[in-house]
Short mmCIF file of C-alpha atoms in Angstrom, two decimals:
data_model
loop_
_atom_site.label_atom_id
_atom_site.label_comp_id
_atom_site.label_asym_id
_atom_site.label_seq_id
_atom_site.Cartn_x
_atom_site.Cartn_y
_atom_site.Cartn_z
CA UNK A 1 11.58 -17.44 -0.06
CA UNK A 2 11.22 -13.78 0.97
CA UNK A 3 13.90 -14.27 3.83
CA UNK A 4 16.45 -15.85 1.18
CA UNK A 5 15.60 -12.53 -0.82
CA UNK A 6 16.06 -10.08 2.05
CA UNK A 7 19.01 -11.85 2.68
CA UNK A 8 20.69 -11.80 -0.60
CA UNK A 9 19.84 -8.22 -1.40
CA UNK A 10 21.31 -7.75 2.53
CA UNK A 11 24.43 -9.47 1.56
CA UNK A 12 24.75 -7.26 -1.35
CA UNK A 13 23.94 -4.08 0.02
CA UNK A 14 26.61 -4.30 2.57
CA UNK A 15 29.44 -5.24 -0.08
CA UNK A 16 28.74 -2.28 -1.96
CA UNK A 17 29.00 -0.09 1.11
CA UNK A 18 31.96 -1.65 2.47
CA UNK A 19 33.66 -1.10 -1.29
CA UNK A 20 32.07 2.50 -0.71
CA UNK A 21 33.64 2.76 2.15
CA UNK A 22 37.06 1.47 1.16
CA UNK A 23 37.34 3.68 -1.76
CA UNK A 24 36.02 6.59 0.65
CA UNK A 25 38.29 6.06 3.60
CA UNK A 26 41.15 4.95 0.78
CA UNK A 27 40.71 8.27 -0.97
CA UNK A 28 40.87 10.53 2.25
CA UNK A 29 44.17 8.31 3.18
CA UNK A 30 45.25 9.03 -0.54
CA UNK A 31 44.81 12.62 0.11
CA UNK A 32 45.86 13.33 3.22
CA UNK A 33 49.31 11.37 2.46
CA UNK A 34 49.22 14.38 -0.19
CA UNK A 35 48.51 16.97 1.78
CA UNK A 36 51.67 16.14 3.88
CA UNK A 37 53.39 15.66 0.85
CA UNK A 38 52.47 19.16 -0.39
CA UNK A 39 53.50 20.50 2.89
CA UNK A 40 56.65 19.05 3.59
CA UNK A 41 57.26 20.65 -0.47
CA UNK A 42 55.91 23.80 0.62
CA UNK A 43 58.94 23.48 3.24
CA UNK A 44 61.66 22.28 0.86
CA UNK A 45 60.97 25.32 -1.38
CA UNK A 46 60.75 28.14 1.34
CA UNK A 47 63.81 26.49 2.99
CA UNK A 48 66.14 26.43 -0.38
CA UNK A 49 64.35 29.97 -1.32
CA UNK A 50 65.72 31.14 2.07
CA UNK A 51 69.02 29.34 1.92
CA UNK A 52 69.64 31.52 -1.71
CA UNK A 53 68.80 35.03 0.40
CA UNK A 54 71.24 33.83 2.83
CA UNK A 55 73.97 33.47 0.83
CA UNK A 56 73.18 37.43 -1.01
CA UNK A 57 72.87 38.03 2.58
CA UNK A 58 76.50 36.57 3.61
CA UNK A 59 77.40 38.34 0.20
CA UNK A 60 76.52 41.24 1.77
CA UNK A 61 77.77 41.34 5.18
CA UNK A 62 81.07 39.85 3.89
CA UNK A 63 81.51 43.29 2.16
CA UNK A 64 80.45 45.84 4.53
CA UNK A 65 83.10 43.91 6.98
CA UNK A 66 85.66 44.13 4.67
CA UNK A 67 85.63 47.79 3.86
CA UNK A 68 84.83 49.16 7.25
CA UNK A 69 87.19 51.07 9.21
CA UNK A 70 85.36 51.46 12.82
CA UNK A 71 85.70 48.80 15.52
CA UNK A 72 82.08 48.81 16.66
CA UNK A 73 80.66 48.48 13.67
CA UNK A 74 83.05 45.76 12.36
CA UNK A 75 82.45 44.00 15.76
CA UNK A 76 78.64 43.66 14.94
CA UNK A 77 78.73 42.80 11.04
CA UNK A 78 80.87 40.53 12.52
CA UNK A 79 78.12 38.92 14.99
CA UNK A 80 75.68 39.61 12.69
CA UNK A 81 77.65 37.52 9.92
CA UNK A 82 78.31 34.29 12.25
CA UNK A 83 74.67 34.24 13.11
CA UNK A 84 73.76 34.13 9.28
CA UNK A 85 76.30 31.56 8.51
CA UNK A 86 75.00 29.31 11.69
CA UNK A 87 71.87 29.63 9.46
CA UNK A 88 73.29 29.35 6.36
CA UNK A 89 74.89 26.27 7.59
CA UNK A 90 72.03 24.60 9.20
CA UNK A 91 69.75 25.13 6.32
CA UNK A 92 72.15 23.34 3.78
CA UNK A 93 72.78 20.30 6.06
CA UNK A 94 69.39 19.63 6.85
CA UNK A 95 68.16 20.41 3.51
CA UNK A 96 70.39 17.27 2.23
CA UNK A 97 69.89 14.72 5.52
CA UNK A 98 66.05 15.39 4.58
CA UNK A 99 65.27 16.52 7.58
CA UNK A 100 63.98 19.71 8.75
CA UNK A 101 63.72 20.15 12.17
CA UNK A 102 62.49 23.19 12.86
CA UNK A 103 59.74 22.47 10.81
CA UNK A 104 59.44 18.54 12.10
CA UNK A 105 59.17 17.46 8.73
CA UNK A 106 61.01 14.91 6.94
CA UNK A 107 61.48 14.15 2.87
CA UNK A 108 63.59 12.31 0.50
CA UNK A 109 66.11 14.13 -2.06
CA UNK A 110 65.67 12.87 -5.65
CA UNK A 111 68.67 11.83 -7.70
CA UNK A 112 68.06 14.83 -9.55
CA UNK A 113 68.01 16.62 -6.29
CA UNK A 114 71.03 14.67 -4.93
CA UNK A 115 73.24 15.18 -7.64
CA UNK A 116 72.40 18.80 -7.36
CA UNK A 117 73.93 18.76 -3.46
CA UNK A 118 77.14 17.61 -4.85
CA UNK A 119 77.74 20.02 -7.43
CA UNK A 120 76.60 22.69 -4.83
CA UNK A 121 78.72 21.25 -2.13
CA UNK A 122 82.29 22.40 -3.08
CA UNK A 123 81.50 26.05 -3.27
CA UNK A 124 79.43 25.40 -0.29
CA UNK A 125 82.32 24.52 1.67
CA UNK A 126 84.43 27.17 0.54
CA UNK A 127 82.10 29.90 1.49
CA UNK A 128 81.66 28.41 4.57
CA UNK A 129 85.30 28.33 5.31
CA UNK A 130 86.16 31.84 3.74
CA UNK A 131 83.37 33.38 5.77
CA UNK A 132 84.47 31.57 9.02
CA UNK A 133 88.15 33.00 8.53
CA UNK A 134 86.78 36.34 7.90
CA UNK A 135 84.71 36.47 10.89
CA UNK A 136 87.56 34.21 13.12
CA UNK A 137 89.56 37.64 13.54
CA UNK A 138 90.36 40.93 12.12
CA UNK A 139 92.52 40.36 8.77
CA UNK A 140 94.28 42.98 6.53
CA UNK A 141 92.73 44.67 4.02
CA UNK A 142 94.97 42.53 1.29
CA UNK A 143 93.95 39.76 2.71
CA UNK A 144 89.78 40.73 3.14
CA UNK A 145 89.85 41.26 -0.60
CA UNK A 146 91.06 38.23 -1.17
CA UNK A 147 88.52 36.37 0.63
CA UNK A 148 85.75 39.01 -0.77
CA UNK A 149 87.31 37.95 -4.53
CA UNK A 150 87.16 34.35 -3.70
CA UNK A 151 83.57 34.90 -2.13
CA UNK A 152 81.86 36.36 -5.27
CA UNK A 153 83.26 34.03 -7.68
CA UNK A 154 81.23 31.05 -5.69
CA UNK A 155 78.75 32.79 -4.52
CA UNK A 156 77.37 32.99 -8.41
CA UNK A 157 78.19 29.24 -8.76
CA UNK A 158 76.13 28.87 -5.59
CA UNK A 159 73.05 30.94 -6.64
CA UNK A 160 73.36 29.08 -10.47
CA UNK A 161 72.68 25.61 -8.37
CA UNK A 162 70.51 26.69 -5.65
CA UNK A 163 68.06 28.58 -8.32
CA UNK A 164 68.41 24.71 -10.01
CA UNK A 165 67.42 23.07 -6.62
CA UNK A 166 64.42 25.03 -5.97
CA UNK A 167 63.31 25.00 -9.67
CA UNK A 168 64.04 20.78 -8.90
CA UNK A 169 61.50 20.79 -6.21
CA UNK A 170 59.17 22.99 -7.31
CA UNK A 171 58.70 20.56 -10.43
CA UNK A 172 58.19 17.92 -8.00
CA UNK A 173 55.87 19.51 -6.32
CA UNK A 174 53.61 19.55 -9.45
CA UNK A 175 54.46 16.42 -10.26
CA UNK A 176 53.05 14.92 -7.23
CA UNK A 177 50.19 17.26 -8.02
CA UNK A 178 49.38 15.55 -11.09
CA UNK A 179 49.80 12.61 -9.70
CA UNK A 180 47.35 13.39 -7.59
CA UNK A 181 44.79 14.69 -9.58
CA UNK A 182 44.79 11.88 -11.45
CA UNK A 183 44.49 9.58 -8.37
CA UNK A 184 41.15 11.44 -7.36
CA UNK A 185 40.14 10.85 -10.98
CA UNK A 186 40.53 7.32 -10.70
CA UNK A 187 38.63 6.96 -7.26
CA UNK A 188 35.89 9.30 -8.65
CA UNK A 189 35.46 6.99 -11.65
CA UNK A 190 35.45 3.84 -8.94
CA UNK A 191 33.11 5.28 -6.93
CA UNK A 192 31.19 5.84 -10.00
CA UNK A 193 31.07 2.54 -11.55
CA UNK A 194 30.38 1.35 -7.79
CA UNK A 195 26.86 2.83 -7.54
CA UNK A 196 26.14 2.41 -11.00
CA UNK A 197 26.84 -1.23 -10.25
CA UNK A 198 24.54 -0.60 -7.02
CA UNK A 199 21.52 0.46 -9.24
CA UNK A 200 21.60 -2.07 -11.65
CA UNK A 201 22.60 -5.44 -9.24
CA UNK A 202 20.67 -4.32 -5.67
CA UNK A 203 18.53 -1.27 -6.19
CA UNK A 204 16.65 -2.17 -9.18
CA UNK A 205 15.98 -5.68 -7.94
CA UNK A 206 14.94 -4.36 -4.54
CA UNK A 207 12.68 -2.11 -6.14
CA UNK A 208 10.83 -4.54 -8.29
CA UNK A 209 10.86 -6.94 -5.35
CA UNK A 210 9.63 -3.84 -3.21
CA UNK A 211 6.60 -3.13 -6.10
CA UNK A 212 5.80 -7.39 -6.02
CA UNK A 213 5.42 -7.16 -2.04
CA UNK A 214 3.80 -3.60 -1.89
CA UNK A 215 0.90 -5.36 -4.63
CA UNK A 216 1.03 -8.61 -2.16
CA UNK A 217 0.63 -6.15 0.63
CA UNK A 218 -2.16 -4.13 -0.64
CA UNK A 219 -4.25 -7.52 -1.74
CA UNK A 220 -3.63 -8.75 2.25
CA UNK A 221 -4.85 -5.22 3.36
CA UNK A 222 -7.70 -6.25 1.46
CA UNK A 223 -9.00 -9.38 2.66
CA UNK A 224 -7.30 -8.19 6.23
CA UNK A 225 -10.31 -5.29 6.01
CA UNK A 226 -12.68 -7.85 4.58
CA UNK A 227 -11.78 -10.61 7.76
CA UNK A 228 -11.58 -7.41 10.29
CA UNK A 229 -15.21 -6.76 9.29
CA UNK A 230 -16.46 -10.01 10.12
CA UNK A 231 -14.68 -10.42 12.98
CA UNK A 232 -16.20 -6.89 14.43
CA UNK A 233 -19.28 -8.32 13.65
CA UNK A 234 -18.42 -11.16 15.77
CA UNK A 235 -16.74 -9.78 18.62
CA UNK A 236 -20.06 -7.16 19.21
CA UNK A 237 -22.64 -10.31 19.37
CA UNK A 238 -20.00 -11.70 21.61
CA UNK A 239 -19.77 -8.76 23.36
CA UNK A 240 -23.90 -8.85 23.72
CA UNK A 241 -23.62 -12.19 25.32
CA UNK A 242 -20.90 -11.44 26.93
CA UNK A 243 -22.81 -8.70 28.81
CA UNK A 244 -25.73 -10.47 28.86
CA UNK A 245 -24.24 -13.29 30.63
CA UNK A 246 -22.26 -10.59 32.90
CA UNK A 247 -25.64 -9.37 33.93
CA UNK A 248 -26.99 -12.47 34.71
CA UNK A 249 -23.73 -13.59 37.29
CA UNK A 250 -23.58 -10.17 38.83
CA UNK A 251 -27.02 -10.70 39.68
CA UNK A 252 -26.48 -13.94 41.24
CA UNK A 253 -23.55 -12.66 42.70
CA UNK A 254 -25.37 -9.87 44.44
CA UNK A 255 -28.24 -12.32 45.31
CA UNK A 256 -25.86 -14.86 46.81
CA UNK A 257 -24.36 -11.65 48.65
CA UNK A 258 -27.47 -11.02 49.92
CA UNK A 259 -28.37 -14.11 51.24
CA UNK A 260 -25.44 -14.69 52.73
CA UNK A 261 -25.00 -11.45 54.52
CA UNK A 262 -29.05 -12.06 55.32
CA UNK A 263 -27.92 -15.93 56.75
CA UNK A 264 -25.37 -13.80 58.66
CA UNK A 265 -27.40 -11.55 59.96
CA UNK A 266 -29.76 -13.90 61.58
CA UNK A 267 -26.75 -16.37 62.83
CA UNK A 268 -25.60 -12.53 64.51
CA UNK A 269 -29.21 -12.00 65.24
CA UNK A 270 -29.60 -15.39 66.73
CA UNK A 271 -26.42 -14.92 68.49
CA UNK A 272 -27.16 -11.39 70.52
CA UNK A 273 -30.86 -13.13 71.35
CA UNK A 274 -29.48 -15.69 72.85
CA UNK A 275 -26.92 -13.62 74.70
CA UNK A 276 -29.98 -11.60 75.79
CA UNK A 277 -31.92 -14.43 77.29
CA UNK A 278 -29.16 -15.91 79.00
CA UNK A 279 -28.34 -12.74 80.22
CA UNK A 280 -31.84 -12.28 81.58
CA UNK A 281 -32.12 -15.34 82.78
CA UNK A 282 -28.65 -15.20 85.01
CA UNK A 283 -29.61 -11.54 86.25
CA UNK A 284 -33.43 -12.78 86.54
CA UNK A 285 -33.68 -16.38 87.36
CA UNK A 286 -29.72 -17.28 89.26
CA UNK A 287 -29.03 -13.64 90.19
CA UNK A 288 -32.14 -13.63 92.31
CA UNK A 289 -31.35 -17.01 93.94
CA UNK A 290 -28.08 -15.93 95.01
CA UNK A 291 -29.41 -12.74 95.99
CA UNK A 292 -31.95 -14.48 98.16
CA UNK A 293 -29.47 -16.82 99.44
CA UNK A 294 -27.33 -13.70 100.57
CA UNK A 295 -30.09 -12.42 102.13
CA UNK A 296 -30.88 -16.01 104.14
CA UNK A 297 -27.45 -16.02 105.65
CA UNK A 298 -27.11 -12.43 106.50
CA UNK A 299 -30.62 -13.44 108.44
CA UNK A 300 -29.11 -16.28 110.10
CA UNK A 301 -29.13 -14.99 114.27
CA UNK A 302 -27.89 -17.92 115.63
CA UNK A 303 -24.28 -17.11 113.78
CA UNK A 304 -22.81 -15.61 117.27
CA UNK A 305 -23.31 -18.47 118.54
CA UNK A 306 -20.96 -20.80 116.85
CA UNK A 307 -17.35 -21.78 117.44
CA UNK A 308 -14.55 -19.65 115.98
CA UNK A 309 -13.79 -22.05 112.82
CA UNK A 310 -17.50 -22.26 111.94
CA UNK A 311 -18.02 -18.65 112.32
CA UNK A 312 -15.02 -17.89 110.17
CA UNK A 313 -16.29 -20.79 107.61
CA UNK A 314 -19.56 -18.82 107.87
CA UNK A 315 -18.09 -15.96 107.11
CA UNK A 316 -16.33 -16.71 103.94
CA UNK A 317 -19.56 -18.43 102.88
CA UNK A 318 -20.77 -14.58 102.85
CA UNK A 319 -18.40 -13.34 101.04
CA UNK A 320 -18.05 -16.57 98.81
CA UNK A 321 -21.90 -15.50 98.13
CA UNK A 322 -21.11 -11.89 97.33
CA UNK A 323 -18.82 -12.47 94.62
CA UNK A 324 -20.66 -14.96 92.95
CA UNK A 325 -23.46 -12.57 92.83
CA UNK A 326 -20.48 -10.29 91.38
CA UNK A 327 -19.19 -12.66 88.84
CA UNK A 328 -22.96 -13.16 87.66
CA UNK A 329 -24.01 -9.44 87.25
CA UNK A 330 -20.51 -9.47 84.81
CA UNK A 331 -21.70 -11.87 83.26
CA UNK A 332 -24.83 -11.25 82.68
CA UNK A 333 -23.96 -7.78 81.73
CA UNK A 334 -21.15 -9.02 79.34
CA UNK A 335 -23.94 -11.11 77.33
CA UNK A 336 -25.99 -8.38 77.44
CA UNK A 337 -25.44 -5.09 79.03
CA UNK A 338 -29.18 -4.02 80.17
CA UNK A 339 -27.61 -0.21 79.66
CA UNK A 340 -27.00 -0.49 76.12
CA UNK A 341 -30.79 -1.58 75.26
CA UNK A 342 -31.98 1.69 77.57
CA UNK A 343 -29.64 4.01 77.31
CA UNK A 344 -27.54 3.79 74.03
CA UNK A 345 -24.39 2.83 72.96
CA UNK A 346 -22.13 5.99 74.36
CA UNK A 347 -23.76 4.97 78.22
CA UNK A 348 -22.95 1.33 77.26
CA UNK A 349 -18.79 2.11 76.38
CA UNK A 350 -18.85 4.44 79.88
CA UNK A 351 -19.89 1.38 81.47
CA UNK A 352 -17.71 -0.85 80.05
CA UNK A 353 -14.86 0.97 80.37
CA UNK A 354 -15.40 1.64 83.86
CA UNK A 355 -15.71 -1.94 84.24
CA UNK A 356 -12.73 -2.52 82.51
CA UNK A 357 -10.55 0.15 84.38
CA UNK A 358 -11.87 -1.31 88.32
CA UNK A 359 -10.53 -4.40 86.95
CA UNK A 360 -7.19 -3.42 85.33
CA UNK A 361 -4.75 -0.63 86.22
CA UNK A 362 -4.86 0.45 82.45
CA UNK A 363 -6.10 4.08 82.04
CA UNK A 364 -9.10 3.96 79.74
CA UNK A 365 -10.08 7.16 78.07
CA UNK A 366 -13.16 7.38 75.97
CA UNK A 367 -14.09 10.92 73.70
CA UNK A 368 -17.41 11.12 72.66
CA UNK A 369 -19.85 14.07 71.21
CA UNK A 370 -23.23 12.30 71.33
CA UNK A 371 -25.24 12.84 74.84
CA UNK A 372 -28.32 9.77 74.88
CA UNK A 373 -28.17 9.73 70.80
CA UNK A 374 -29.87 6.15 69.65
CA UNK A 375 -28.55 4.59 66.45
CA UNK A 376 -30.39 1.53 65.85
CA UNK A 377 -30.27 -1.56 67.56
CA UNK A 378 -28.09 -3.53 65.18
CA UNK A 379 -25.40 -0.53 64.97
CA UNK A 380 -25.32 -0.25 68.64
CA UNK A 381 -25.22 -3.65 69.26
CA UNK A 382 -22.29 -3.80 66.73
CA UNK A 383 -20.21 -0.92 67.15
CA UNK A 384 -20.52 -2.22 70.95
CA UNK A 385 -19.33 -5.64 70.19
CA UNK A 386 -16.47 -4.34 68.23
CA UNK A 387 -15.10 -1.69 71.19
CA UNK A 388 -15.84 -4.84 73.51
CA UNK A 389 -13.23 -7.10 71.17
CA UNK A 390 -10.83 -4.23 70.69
CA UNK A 391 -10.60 -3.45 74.64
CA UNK A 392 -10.03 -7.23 75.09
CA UNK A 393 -7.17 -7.22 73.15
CA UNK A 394 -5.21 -4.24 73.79
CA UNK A 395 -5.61 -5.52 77.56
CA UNK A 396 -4.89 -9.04 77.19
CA UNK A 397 -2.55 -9.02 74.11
CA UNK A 398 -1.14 -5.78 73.36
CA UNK A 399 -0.42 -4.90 77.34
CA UNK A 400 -1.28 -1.47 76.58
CA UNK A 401 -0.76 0.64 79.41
CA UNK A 402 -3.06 3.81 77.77
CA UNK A 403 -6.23 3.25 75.58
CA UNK A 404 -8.03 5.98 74.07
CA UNK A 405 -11.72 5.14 73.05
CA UNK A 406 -13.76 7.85 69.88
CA UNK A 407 -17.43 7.65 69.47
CA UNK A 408 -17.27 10.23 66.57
CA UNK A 409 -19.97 11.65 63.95
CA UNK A 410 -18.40 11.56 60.35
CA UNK A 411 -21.21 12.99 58.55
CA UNK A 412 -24.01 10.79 57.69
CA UNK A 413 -21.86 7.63 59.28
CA UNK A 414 -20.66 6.74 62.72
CA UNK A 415 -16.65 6.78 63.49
CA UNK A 416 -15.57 4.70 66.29
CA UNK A 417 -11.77 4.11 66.90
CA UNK A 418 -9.88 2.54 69.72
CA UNK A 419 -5.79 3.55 69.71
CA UNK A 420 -3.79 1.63 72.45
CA UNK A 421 -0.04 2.14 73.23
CA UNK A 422 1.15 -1.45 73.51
CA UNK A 423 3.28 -3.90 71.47
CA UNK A 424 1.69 -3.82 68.46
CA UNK A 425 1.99 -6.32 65.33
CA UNK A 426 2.00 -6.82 61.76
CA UNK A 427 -1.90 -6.93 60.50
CA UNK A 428 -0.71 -8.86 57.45
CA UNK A 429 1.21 -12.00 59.35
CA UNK A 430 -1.71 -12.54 61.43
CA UNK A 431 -3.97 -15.63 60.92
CA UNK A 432 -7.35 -15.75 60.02
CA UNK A 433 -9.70 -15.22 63.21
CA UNK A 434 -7.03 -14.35 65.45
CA UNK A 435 -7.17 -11.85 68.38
CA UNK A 436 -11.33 -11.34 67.57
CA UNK A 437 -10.19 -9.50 64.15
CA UNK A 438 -11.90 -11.63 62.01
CA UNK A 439 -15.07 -11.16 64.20
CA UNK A 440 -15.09 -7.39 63.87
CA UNK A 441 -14.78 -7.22 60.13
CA UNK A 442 -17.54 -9.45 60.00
CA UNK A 443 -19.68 -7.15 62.34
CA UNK A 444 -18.47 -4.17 60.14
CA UNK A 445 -19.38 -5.78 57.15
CA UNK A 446 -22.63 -6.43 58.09
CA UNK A 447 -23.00 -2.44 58.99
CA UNK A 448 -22.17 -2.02 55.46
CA UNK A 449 -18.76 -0.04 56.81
CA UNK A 450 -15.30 0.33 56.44
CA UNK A 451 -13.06 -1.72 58.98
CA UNK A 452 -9.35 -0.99 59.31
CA UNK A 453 -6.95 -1.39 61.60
CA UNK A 454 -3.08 0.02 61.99
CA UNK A 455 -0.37 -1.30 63.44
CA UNK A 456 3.10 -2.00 63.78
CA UNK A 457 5.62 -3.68 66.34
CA UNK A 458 6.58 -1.14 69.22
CA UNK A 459 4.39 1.18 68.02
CA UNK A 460 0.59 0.57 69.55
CA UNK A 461 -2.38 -0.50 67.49
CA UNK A 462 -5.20 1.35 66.08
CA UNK A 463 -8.31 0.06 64.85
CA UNK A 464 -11.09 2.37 62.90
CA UNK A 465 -14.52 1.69 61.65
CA UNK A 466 -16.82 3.89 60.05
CA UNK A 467 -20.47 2.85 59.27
CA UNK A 468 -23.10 4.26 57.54
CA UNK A 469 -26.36 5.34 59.76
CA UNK A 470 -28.52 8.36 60.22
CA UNK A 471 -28.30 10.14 63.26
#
């Protein structure tokens, strides 16, 4: 119902301003047309009004040429003369054709005004003639006053018309005046009745329909406020259990955090304990075996004796013996490097990088500004698991051929980063668990730190983590 309403008053309102419009645009149309018209007059009259001097003026000339004796003089009335009747001339043919071109306007002659033109054209022609004979040579004084007698008795005719022609046009002029006026009258009296008609068919409805909706409107703010109350009152106890049950998940949240990061801890726990058995048990239990059987053979006197293939087997049975005893002492110190539980972590990354660079030809560089400082054995054992992962990948995956290792205080936290200048990748394409990553955010997350790593293809890799300990 209310959209047929808008739509009708709509309908309406746009009607009257298009008529509005219409009668506004019509009316400037109207009145410039008049404008030009009033110009164009404004033209006709100073034209004819200077077409009636011209003639005094020929008037004049005509007798100062015919009652002067000197040559030089007479020569220039006499230029002076065919200029003005050039003029004279122009003006009177354009001023019939209705056409004046050197003001680029154009008109139409009345009858009236037509009618005039012929009675003015035969002493037109005649002073036109007379004057061109007069100014065509020199002529006898006899003759001069001739033309001069002819002259004045048309030139009077000639004013008697042309004072007709302007009074013609200036009476047109006001016609077309009135005319006007009275055309502005009518489109004022339009445009009145227009919003009159405005008021009584669209305003006046719109306004009682405005009052009808504004009392609808006021009545809906009403039980709007009444409703809004009720609902505040019902979105604040739902905003009590709301944070009541918010409470209650965060707290399971953080519990189920905390047993899981506690489950994690041992399975990490569990992990480095058994890494630290095995690796006492290789270094005390098979490392001692080997060692003993190393000693057994470098005992053996009787070694001389033997042929040259069995003294060369015997020989790389030595050596055979030597590197396993090697290979073990990695291992065992990989599990479990006995320096890191007596000496800290900074002796335990000198070691391993020392390892690492006998058994690469990648330079190894490590920067660090504790001497013998102890962290805790969970952050050592950490941080040192994390270098160990990093080292292993810029070696076997990144073919670094630099690595710079930073064992770094950061305030109340621990900063160790490892930069390497190989191939690099994109962190964000990489699976989940792949090249150890996965493994060391784990290990940083249970340090309660911040794990990052930065990298992209050509340009190296750098991985950062910072964790919270006291020195």
């Amino acid at each position: 119902m209310n959209t047929q309403i808008t739509h009708r008053f709509t309908i309406r309102y746009i009607l009257a301003l298009s008529l509005l419009a219409s009668l506004t645009i019509g009316g400037h149309m109207v009145v410039q047309h008049q404008l030009d018209d009033q110009q164009n007059d404004a033209y006709l009259i100073n034209y004819a009004g200077r077409q009636r001097f011209q003639s005094q003026q020929i008037m004049k000339d005509v007798l100062l040429l015919a009652y002067e004796s000197s040559p030089l003089k007479h020569d220039s009335l006499q230029r002076n003369l065919r200029a003005t009747l050039l003029n004279f001339e122009n003006f009177h043919y354009q001023l019939q054709s209705g056409r004046l071109d050197s003001a680029n306007s154009t008109f139409r002659n009345s009858l009236i005004t037509k009618k005039l033109y012929t009675n003015l054209e035969p002493h037109f022609l005649v002073i036109s003639q007379q004057v061109r004979q007069l100014v065509a040579k020199r002529l006898s004084p006899a003759k001069s006053a001739l033309i001069v007698q002819t002259l004045l008795g048309h030139e009077s005719q000639f004013l008697v018309i042309m004072n007709q022609i302007v009074g013609q046009y200036q009476r047109e002029a006001q016609d077309k005046v009135s005319a006007q006026a009275t055309v502005d009258k009518l489109l004022i009296i339009a445009t009145l009745l227009v919003l009159v008609l405005e008021a009584l068919l669209i305003f006046h409805p719109a306004v009682s329909a405005l009052q009808k909706t504004v009392a609808q409107v006021t009545q809906s703010e009403v039980q709007m406020r009444a409703a809004n109350a009720q609902l505040q009152q019902t979105n604040q106890e739902l905003q009590i259990a709301q944070e009541k049950l918010l409470q209650k998940t965060s707290s399971r949240y953080r519990q189920k955090l905390v047993d899981q990061r506690l489950r994690l801890g041992l399975l990490v726990q569990g992990q480095e304990d058994e890494r630290r058995r095995l690796s006492r048990e290789l270094h005390d239990g098979i490392g001692q075996m080997l060692t003993g059987l190393k000693l057994l053979a470098e005992n053996i006197r009787s070694a001389d004796q033997l042929n040259d293939k069995d003294r060369q087997t015997f020989q790389n049975l030595k050596v055979l013996l030597i590197r396993t005893i090697q290979e073990t002492r990695d291992v065992s110190n990989n599990l479990m490097p006995p320096v890191l539980s007596d000496f800290g972590l900074e002796s335990a990354l000198r070691q391993l990088i020392d390892q690492q660079s006998r058994q690469t030809e990648i330079v190894i560089e490590l920067h660090s500004t504790f001497s013998g400082d102890r962290f805790g054995q969970s952050v050592e054992i950490g941080l040192y698991r994390i270098a160990q992962e990093a080292l292993h990948n810029a070696i076997k995956h990144a073919k670094a051929s630099k690595v710079h290792v930073s064992l770094l205080p950061d305030g109340d936290k621990i900063s160790l980063n490892v930069d390497d200048n190989g191939n690099g990748f994109r962190p964000q394409r990489v699976k989940v668990g792949s090249h150890g990553l996965h493994n060391m955010r784990e290990r940083t997350q249970l340090l309660n730190g911040i794990f990052e790593i930065n990298s992209e293809p050509g340009e190296g890799t750098s991985v950062s983590v910072v964790v919270p300990v006291p020195l």
